[in-house]
Short mmCIF file of N, CA and C in Angstrom, two decimals:
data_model
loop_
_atom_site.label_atom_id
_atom_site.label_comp_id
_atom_site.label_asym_id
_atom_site.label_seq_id
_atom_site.Cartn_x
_atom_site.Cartn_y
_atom_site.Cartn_z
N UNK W 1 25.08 8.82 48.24
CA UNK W 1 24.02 9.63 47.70
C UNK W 1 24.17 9.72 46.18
N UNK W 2 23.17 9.76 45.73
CA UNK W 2 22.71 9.36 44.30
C UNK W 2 23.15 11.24 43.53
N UNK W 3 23.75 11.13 42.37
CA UNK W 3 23.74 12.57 41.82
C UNK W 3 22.45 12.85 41.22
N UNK W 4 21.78 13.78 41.55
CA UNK W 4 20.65 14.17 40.37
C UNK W 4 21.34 14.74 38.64
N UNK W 5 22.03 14.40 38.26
CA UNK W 5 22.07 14.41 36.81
C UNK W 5 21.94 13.06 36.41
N UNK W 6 21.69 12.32 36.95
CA UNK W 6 21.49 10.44 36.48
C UNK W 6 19.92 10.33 36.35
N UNK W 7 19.25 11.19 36.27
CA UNK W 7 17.64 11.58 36.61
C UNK W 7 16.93 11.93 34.89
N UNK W 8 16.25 10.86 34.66
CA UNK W 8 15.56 11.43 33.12
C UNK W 8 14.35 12.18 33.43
N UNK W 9 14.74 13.35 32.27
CA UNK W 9 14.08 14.49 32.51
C UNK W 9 12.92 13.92 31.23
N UNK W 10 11.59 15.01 31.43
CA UNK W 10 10.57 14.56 30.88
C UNK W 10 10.82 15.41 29.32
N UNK W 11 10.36 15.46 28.45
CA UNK W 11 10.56 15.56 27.45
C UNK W 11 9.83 17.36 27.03
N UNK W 12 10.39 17.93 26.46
CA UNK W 12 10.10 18.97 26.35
C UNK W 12 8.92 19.38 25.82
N UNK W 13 8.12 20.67 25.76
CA UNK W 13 6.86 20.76 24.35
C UNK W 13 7.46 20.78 23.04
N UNK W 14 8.70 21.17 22.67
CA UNK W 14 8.91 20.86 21.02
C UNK W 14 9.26 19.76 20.81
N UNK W 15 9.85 18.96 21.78
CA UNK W 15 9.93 17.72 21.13
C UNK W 15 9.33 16.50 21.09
N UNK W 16 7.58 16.59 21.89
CA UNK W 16 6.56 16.00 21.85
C UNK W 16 5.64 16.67 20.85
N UNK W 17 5.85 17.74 20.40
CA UNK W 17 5.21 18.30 18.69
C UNK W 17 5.94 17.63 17.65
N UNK W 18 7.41 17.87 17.91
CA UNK W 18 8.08 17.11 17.16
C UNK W 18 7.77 15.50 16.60
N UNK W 19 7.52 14.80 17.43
CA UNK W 19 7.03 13.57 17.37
C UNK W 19 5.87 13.17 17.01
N UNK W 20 4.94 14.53 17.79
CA UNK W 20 3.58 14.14 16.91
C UNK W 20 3.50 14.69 15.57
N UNK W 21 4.24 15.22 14.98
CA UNK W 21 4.45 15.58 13.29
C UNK W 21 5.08 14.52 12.61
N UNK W 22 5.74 13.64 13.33
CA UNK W 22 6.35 12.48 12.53
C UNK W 22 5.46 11.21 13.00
N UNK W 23 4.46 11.15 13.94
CA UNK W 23 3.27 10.19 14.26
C UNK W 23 2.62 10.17 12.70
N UNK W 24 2.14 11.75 13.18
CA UNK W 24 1.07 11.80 11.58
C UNK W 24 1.56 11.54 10.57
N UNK W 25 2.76 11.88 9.90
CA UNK W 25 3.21 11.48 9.00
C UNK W 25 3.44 10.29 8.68
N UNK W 26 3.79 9.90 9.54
CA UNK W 26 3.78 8.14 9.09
C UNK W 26 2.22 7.92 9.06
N UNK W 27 1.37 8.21 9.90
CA UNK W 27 -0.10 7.54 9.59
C UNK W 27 -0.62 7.59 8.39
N UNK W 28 -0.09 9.22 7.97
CA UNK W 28 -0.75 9.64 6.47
C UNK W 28 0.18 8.47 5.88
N UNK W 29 1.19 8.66 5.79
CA UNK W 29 2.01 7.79 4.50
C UNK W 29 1.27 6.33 4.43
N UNK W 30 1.19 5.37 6.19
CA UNK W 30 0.46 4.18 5.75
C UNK W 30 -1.07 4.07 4.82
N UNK W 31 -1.54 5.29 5.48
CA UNK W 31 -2.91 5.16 4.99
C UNK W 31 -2.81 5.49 2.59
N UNK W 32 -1.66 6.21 2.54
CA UNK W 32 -1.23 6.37 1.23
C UNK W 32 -0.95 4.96 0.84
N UNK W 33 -0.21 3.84 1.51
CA UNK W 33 0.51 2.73 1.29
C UNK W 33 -1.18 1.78 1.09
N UNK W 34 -1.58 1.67 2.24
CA UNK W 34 -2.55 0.72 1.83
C UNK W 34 -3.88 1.30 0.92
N UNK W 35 -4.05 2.17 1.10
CA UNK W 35 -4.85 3.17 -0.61
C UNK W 35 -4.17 2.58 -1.38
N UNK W 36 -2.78 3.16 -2.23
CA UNK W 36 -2.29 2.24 -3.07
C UNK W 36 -2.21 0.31 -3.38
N UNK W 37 -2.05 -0.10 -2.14
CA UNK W 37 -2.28 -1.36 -2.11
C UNK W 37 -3.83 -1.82 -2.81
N UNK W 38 -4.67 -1.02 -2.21
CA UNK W 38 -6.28 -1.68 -2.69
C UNK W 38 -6.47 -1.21 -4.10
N UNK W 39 -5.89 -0.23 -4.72
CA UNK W 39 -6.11 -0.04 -5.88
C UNK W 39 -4.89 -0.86 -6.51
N UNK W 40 -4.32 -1.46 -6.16
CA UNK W 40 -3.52 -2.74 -7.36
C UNK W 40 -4.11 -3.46 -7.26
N UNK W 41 -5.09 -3.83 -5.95
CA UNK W 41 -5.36 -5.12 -6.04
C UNK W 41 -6.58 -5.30 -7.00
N UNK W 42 -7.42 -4.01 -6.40
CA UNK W 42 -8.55 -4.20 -7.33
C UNK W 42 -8.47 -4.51 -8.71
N UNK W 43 -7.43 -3.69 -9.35
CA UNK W 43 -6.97 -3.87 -11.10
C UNK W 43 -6.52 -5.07 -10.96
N UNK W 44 -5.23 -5.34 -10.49
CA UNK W 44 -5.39 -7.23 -10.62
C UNK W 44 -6.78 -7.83 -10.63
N UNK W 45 -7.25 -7.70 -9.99
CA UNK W 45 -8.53 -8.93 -10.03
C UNK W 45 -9.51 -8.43 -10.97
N UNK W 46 -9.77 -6.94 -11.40
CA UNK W 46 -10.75 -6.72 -12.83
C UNK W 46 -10.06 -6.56 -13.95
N UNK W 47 -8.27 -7.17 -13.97
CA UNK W 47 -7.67 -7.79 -15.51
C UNK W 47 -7.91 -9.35 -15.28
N UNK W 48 -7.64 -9.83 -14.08
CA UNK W 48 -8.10 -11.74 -14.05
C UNK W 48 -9.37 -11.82 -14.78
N UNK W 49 -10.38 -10.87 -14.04
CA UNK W 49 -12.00 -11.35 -14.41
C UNK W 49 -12.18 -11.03 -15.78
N UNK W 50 -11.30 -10.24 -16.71
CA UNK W 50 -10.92 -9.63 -17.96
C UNK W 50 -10.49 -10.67 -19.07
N UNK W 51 -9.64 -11.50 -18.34
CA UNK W 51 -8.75 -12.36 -19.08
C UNK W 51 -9.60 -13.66 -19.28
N UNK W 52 -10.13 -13.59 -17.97
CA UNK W 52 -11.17 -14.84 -17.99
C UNK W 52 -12.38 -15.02 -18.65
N UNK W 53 -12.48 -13.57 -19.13
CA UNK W 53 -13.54 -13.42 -20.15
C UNK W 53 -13.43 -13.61 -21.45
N UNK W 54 -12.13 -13.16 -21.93
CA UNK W 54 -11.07 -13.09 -23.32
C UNK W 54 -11.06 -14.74 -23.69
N UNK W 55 -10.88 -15.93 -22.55
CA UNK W 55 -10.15 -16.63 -22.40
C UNK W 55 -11.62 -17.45 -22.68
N UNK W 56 -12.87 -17.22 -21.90
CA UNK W 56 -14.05 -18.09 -21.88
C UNK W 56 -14.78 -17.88 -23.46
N UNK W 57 -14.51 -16.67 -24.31
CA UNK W 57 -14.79 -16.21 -25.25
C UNK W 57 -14.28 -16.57 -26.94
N UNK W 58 -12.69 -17.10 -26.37
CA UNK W 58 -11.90 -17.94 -27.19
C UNK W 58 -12.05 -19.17 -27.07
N UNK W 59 -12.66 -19.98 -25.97
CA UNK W 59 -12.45 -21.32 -25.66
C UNK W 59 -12.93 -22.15 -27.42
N UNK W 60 -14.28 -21.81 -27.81
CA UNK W 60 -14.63 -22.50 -28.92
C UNK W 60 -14.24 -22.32 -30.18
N UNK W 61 -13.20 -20.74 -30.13
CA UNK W 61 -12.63 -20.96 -31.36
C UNK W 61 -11.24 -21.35 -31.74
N UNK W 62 -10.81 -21.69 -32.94
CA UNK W 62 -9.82 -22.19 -33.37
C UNK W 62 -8.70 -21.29 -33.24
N UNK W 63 -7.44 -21.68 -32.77
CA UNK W 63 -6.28 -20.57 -32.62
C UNK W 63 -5.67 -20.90 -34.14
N UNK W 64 -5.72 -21.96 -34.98
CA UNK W 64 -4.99 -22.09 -35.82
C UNK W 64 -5.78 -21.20 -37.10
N UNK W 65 -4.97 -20.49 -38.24
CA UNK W 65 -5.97 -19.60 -39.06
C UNK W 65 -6.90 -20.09 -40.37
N UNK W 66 -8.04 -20.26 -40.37
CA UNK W 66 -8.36 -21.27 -40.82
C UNK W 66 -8.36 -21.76 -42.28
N UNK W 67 -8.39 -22.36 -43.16
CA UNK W 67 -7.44 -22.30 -44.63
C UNK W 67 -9.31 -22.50 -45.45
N UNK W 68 -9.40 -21.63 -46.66
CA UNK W 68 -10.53 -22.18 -47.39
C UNK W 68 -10.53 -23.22 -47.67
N UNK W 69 -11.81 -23.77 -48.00
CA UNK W 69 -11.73 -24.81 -49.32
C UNK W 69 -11.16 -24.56 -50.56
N UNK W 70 -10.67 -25.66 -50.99
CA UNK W 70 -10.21 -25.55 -52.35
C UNK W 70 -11.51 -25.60 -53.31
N UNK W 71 -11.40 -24.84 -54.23
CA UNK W 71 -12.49 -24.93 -55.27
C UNK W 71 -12.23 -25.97 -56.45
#
């Protein structure tokens, strides 16, 4: 015959509150993580489209500084 203390007991009410306070918390934190994620990404890509403007804006001029004529 089998002892009943070898028997898993079901989990209590504080420590299924317990768990659902650390559920949410992690949900909030991911939902903080990928918020943060979309706002880097967005700034990365409106300094690319930035640079690419800087960059399409310079294409025709001279980087070297340009010297007068001599008189």
């Amino acid at each position: 015959m089998r002892s009943s203390s070898n028997r898993i007991t079901p989990p209590d009410t504080e420590d299924l509150a317990h768990y659902a306070r650390t559920v949410a918390g992690m949900h909030k934190a991911l939902h903080r993580i990928f918020a943060n994620k979309k706002a880097i990404s967005d700034s990365l890509l409106r300094t690319a489209a930035t640079l690419r403007t800087i960059s399409a804006s310079n294409a025709g001029k001279s980087s070297a500084p340009s010297i007068p004529p001599a008189c």
